[in-house]
């Protein structure tokens, strides 16, 4: 478990003070994959570095399994770091060492017996799918393979926490997918708590259980990935969600609606989980004397839960519309008026 | 020519001896000094402003003194260390004072070139400052270190020729006493030619080794 309590980080640049982190409170539960998203400069990089004290908080505490890490002596910090693996955007491998030695490095530093190192590294090479590349040098491998070395190296000391610093930001979409799959496997197989930072909402949707949105050194929104994606509260969060989930009316259609005299209510209807299978639209139009015009619709999956989103124009007798809406409210489906679209 | 083969071979040997021994001692001083200049600087492993400032100033002072002046200026110290201020062995003392700080700077620059991400990764895996320097920084910089050491050795070959001017022996001595003072153009050309071959050899060797060590 990682607990951030009032974590603040202030840099002095000349006479100006820059607040990279401004009172962060966050709890990452054991075994979770927790994603922190934000635009560049939001403070994500500082935040993740306070966990293994690559950056020391100016105020506040970071506790790992209940222990305040910044109160430790240098020697204890080094010991604690062996329990916290870290992977990086640019991999940070040793170009002068083979793949094998790169992965073995944390064990060499702890003076682990050679035979033990060989067993462990062979096992890790197998796990990340690089068993046949042991004697190559990192520069001979692709970006995805380099990140696999990074992951294997981070796992060498059997850590309980893995920090991922923009681990897929330098990779193409396909490679990103394979690395995210690997991270999920790390989480499941070794029960490792993962804290990752990213600026890509797709990464959050793909692997995270929970998400926090960071802006100007503050957490502006946090929750399960499902909740935050299906019901974003903050404008910045909405921008991030929109970057991966298209759930808005196309601009052209919007203009068209505005240009007509129609003053019919438009509703956004959200289906989640089992309600996705609920034949709402056809039922409503059959039961009431209404025209239901679907302007927009899509369906995706979030954390394995189906999530559908329809934008529907209701036209007909206002009293009938009200009755139809009442029925929606009593169903497992969520409806939200979007009249602003038409006005 | 006013010199025979034996004299030339002896002079070549003296040059190699002066360069080799002074390079060894310079490395002994310059290597730790270079590492200290890296790790004590602001934001680095063992940040220590006073230590950095003092070392930085000392290196700069020695690097500012022209070698020919240094040669004469430290004669008393030379006498104290080797018992005489004349001869090949005596020339080694000023050569070390000349090349030590130079090598420190070269090593400093080489180590600073290593990607900071590597240092960060090393810290993240719980490496001690010593382990970071010897297991990460130096291995990562090794190709560049070989190249800068090549520069240092060539610099020492040049400086050792100057040491000849104060009776240090070697090829420089031969060139000045016979080639310059006695107008023997043949000796002059021969010594310069030998020096050119020597420098070429060192540079080529350095390039080959550095390339072999470079993995990227």
CSV table of N, CA and C in Angstrom, one decimal, chain A residues 143-215:
chain,number,residue,atom,x,y,z
A,143,UNK,N,12.5,-1.0,-29.1
A,143,UNK,CA,12.0,-0.2,-27.9
A,143,UNK,C,11.2,-1.1,-27.0
A,144,UNK,N,10.3,-1.9,-27.6
A,144,UNK,CA,9.4,-2.8,-26.8
A,144,UNK,C,10.3,-3.8,-26.0
A,145,UNK,N,11.3,-4.4,-26.7
A,145,UNK,CA,12.2,-5.3,-26.1
A,145,UNK,C,13.0,-4.7,-24.9
A,146,UNK,N,13.4,-3.4,-25.2
A,146,UNK,CA,14.2,-2.7,-24.1
A,146,UNK,C,13.3,-2.5,-22.9
A,147,UNK,N,12.0,-2.2,-23.1
A,147,UNK,CA,11.2,-2.0,-22.0
A,147,UNK,C,10.9,-3.3,-21.2
A,148,UNK,N,10.9,-4.4,-22.0
A,148,UNK,CA,10.8,-5.7,-21.3
A,148,UNK,C,12.0,-6.0,-20.4
A,149,UNK,N,13.2,-5.6,-20.9
A,149,UNK,CA,14.4,-5.7,-20.1
A,149,UNK,C,14.2,-4.9,-18.8
A,150,UNK,N,13.7,-3.7,-19.0
A,150,UNK,CA,13.5,-2.8,-17.9
A,150,UNK,C,12.6,-3.4,-16.9
A,151,UNK,N,11.5,-4.0,-17.4
A,151,UNK,CA,10.6,-4.7,-16.5
A,151,UNK,C,11.2,-5.8,-15.7
A,152,UNK,N,12.0,-6.7,-16.5
A,152,UNK,CA,12.6,-7.8,-15.8
A,152,UNK,C,13.6,-7.3,-14.8
A,153,UNK,N,14.3,-6.2,-15.1
A,153,UNK,CA,15.3,-5.7,-14.2
A,153,UNK,C,14.6,-5.2,-12.9
A,154,UNK,N,13.5,-4.5,-13.1
A,154,UNK,CA,12.7,-4.0,-12.0
A,154,UNK,C,12.2,-5.1,-11.1
A,155,UNK,N,11.9,-6.3,-11.7
A,155,UNK,CA,11.4,-7.4,-10.9
A,155,UNK,C,12.4,-8.2,-10.2
A,156,UNK,N,13.7,-8.0,-10.6
A,156,UNK,CA,14.8,-8.9,-10.1
A,156,UNK,C,14.8,-9.2,-8.6
A,157,UNK,N,14.6,-8.1,-7.9
A,157,UNK,CA,14.6,-8.2,-6.4
A,157,UNK,C,13.3,-8.5,-5.8
A,158,UNK,N,12.4,-9.0,-6.6
A,158,UNK,CA,11.0,-9.4,-6.0
A,158,UNK,C,10.4,-8.3,-5.3
A,159,UNK,N,10.2,-7.1,-5.9
A,159,UNK,CA,9.6,-6.0,-5.2
A,159,UNK,C,8.1,-6.2,-4.9
A,160,UNK,N,7.6,-5.4,-4.0
A,160,UNK,CA,6.1,-5.5,-3.8
A,160,UNK,C,5.4,-4.3,-4.5
A,161,UNK,N,6.2,-3.4,-5.0
A,161,UNK,CA,5.7,-2.2,-5.7
A,161,UNK,C,6.4,-2.0,-7.0
A,162,UNK,N,5.7,-1.6,-8.1
A,162,UNK,CA,6.4,-1.3,-9.3
A,162,UNK,C,5.9,0.1,-9.7
A,163,UNK,N,6.9,1.0,-10.0
A,163,UNK,CA,6.6,2.3,-10.4
A,163,UNK,C,6.9,2.4,-11.9
A,164,UNK,N,5.9,2.9,-12.7
A,164,UNK,CA,6.1,3.0,-14.1
A,164,UNK,C,6.0,4.5,-14.5
A,165,UNK,N,7.1,5.0,-14.9
A,165,UNK,CA,7.2,6.4,-15.3
A,165,UNK,C,7.1,6.6,-16.8
A,166,UNK,N,5.9,6.8,-17.2
A,166,UNK,CA,5.6,7.0,-18.7
A,166,UNK,C,6.2,5.8,-19.5
A,167,UNK,N,6.0,4.6,-19.0
A,167,UNK,CA,6.7,3.5,-19.5
A,167,UNK,C,6.4,3.1,-20.9
A,168,UNK,N,5.2,3.6,-21.5
A,168,UNK,CA,4.9,3.3,-22.8
A,168,UNK,C,4.9,4.5,-23.8
A,169,UNK,N,5.3,5.7,-23.2
A,169,UNK,CA,5.2,6.9,-24.0
A,169,UNK,C,6.1,7.0,-25.2
A,170,UNK,N,7.2,6.2,-25.2
A,170,UNK,CA,8.1,6.2,-26.3
A,170,UNK,C,7.9,5.0,-27.2
A,171,UNK,N,6.7,4.4,-27.1
A,171,UNK,CA,6.5,3.2,-27.9
A,171,UNK,C,5.3,3.4,-28.8
A,172,UNK,N,5.3,2.6,-29.9
A,172,UNK,CA,4.2,2.7,-30.8
A,172,UNK,C,3.0,2.0,-30.2
A,173,UNK,N,1.8,2.2,-30.8
A,173,UNK,CA,0.5,1.7,-30.1
A,173,UNK,C,0.5,0.2,-29.9
A,174,UNK,N,1.0,-0.5,-30.9
A,174,UNK,CA,1.0,-2.0,-30.8
A,174,UNK,C,2.0,-2.5,-29.7
A,175,UNK,N,3.1,-1.9,-29.7
A,175,UNK,CA,4.1,-2.3,-28.7
A,175,UNK,C,3.6,-1.8,-27.3
A,176,UNK,N,2.9,-0.7,-27.2
A,176,UNK,CA,2.3,-0.2,-26.0
A,176,UNK,C,1.4,-1.3,-25.4
A,177,UNK,N,0.5,-1.8,-26.3
A,177,UNK,CA,-0.4,-2.8,-26.0
A,177,UNK,C,0.3,-4.0,-25.3
A,178,UNK,N,1.4,-4.5,-26.0
A,178,UNK,CA,2.0,-5.7,-25.5
A,178,UNK,C,2.7,-5.4,-24.1
A,179,UNK,N,3.2,-4.2,-23.9
A,179,UNK,CA,3.8,-3.9,-22.7
A,179,UNK,C,2.7,-3.8,-21.6
A,180,UNK,N,1.6,-3.2,-21.9
A,180,UNK,CA,0.5,-3.1,-20.9
A,180,UNK,C,0.0,-4.5,-20.5
A,181,UNK,N,-0.1,-5.4,-21.5
A,181,UNK,CA,-0.5,-6.8,-21.2
A,181,UNK,C,0.5,-7.4,-20.2
A,182,UNK,N,1.8,-7.1,-20.5
A,182,UNK,CA,2.8,-7.7,-19.6
A,182,UNK,C,2.7,-7.1,-18.2
A,183,UNK,N,2.4,-5.8,-18.1
A,183,UNK,CA,2.3,-5.2,-16.8
A,183,UNK,C,1.1,-5.8,-16.0
A,184,UNK,N,0.0,-6.1,-16.8
A,184,UNK,CA,-1.1,-6.7,-16.1
A,184,UNK,C,-0.8,-8.1,-15.6
A,185,UNK,N,0.1,-8.8,-16.4
A,185,UNK,CA,0.5,-10.1,-16.0
A,185,UNK,C,1.4,-10.0,-14.7
A,186,UNK,N,2.2,-9.0,-14.7
A,186,UNK,CA,3.1,-8.7,-13.5
A,186,UNK,C,2.2,-8.6,-12.3
A,187,UNK,N,1.2,-7.8,-12.5
A,187,UNK,CA,0.3,-7.5,-11.4
A,187,UNK,C,-0.4,-8.7,-10.9
A,188,UNK,N,-0.9,-9.6,-11.8
A,188,UNK,CA,-1.6,-10.8,-11.5
A,188,UNK,C,-0.7,-11.8,-10.9
A,189,UNK,N,0.4,-12.1,-11.6
A,189,UNK,CA,1.2,-13.3,-11.3
A,189,UNK,C,2.0,-13.0,-10.0
A,190,UNK,N,2.6,-11.8,-9.9
A,190,UNK,CA,3.4,-11.6,-8.7
A,190,UNK,C,2.7,-10.7,-7.6
A,191,UNK,N,1.5,-10.4,-7.9
A,191,UNK,CA,0.7,-9.6,-6.9
A,191,UNK,C,1.4,-8.3,-6.5
A,192,UNK,N,1.9,-7.7,-7.6
A,192,UNK,CA,2.7,-6.4,-7.3
A,192,UNK,C,1.8,-5.2,-7.5
A,193,UNK,N,1.8,-4.3,-6.6
A,193,UNK,CA,1.1,-3.1,-6.7
A,193,UNK,C,1.8,-2.2,-7.7
A,194,UNK,N,1.0,-1.7,-8.6
A,194,UNK,CA,1.6,-0.9,-9.7
A,194,UNK,C,1.1,0.6,-9.6
A,195,UNK,N,2.0,1.5,-9.6
A,195,UNK,CA,1.6,2.9,-9.7
A,195,UNK,C,2.2,3.4,-11.0
A,196,UNK,N,1.4,3.9,-11.9
A,196,UNK,CA,1.9,4.3,-13.2
A,196,UNK,C,1.5,5.8,-13.4
A,197,UNK,N,2.4,6.5,-14.1
A,197,UNK,CA,2.0,7.8,-14.5
A,197,UNK,C,2.0,7.9,-16.1
A,198,UNK,N,1.1,8.6,-16.6
A,198,UNK,CA,1.0,8.7,-18.1
A,198,UNK,C,0.3,9.9,-18.5
A,199,UNK,N,0.4,10.3,-19.8
A,199,UNK,CA,-0.4,11.4,-20.3
A,199,UNK,C,-1.4,10.8,-21.3
A,200,UNK,N,-1.4,9.4,-21.4
A,200,UNK,CA,-2.3,8.8,-22.4
A,200,UNK,C,-3.5,8.1,-21.7
A,201,UNK,N,-4.7,8.6,-21.9
A,201,UNK,CA,-5.9,8.1,-21.3
A,201,UNK,C,-6.1,6.6,-21.7
A,202,UNK,N,-5.6,6.3,-22.9
A,202,UNK,CA,-5.8,4.9,-23.4
A,202,UNK,C,-5.1,3.9,-22.5
A,203,UNK,N,-3.9,4.3,-21.9
A,203,UNK,CA,-3.2,3.5,-21.0
A,203,UNK,C,-4.0,3.2,-19.7
A,204,UNK,N,-4.6,4.3,-19.2
A,204,UNK,CA,-5.4,4.2,-18.0
A,204,UNK,C,-6.6,3.2,-18.3
A,205,UNK,N,-7.3,3.4,-19.4
A,205,UNK,CA,-8.4,2.6,-19.7
A,205,UNK,C,-8.0,1.1,-19.8
A,206,UNK,N,-6.8,0.9,-20.4
A,206,UNK,CA,-6.4,-0.4,-20.7
A,206,UNK,C,-6.0,-1.2,-19.5
A,207,UNK,N,-5.3,-0.7,-18.6
A,207,UNK,CA,-4.8,-1.5,-17.4
A,207,UNK,C,-5.2,-1.1,-16.0
A,208,UNK,N,-5.6,0.2,-15.8
A,208,UNK,CA,-5.7,0.6,-14.5
A,208,UNK,C,-7.1,0.2,-13.8
A,209,UNK,N,-7.0,0.0,-12.5
A,209,UNK,CA,-8.2,-0.2,-11.7
A,209,UNK,C,-8.7,1.2,-11.2
A,210,UNK,N,-7.8,2.0,-10.8
A,210,UNK,CA,-8.2,3.3,-10.3
A,210,UNK,C,-7.4,4.4,-11.0
A,211,UNK,N,-7.9,5.6,-11.0
A,211,UNK,CA,-7.2,6.7,-11.7
A,211,UNK,C,-7.3,7.9,-10.8
A,212,UNK,N,-6.2,8.7,-10.9
A,212,UNK,CA,-6.3,10.1,-10.3
A,212,UNK,C,-5.9,11.1,-11.4
A,213,UNK,N,-6.6,12.2,-11.5
A,213,UNK,CA,-6.2,13.2,-12.5
A,213,UNK,C,-5.5,14.3,-11.8
A,214,UNK,N,-4.3,14.6,-12.3
A,214,UNK,CA,-3.5,15.6,-11.7
A,214,UNK,C,-3.4,16.9,-12.5
A,215,UNK,N,-3.6,18.0,-11.8
A,215,UNK,CA,-3.5,19.3,-12.6
A,215,UNK,C,-2.9,20.3,-11.6
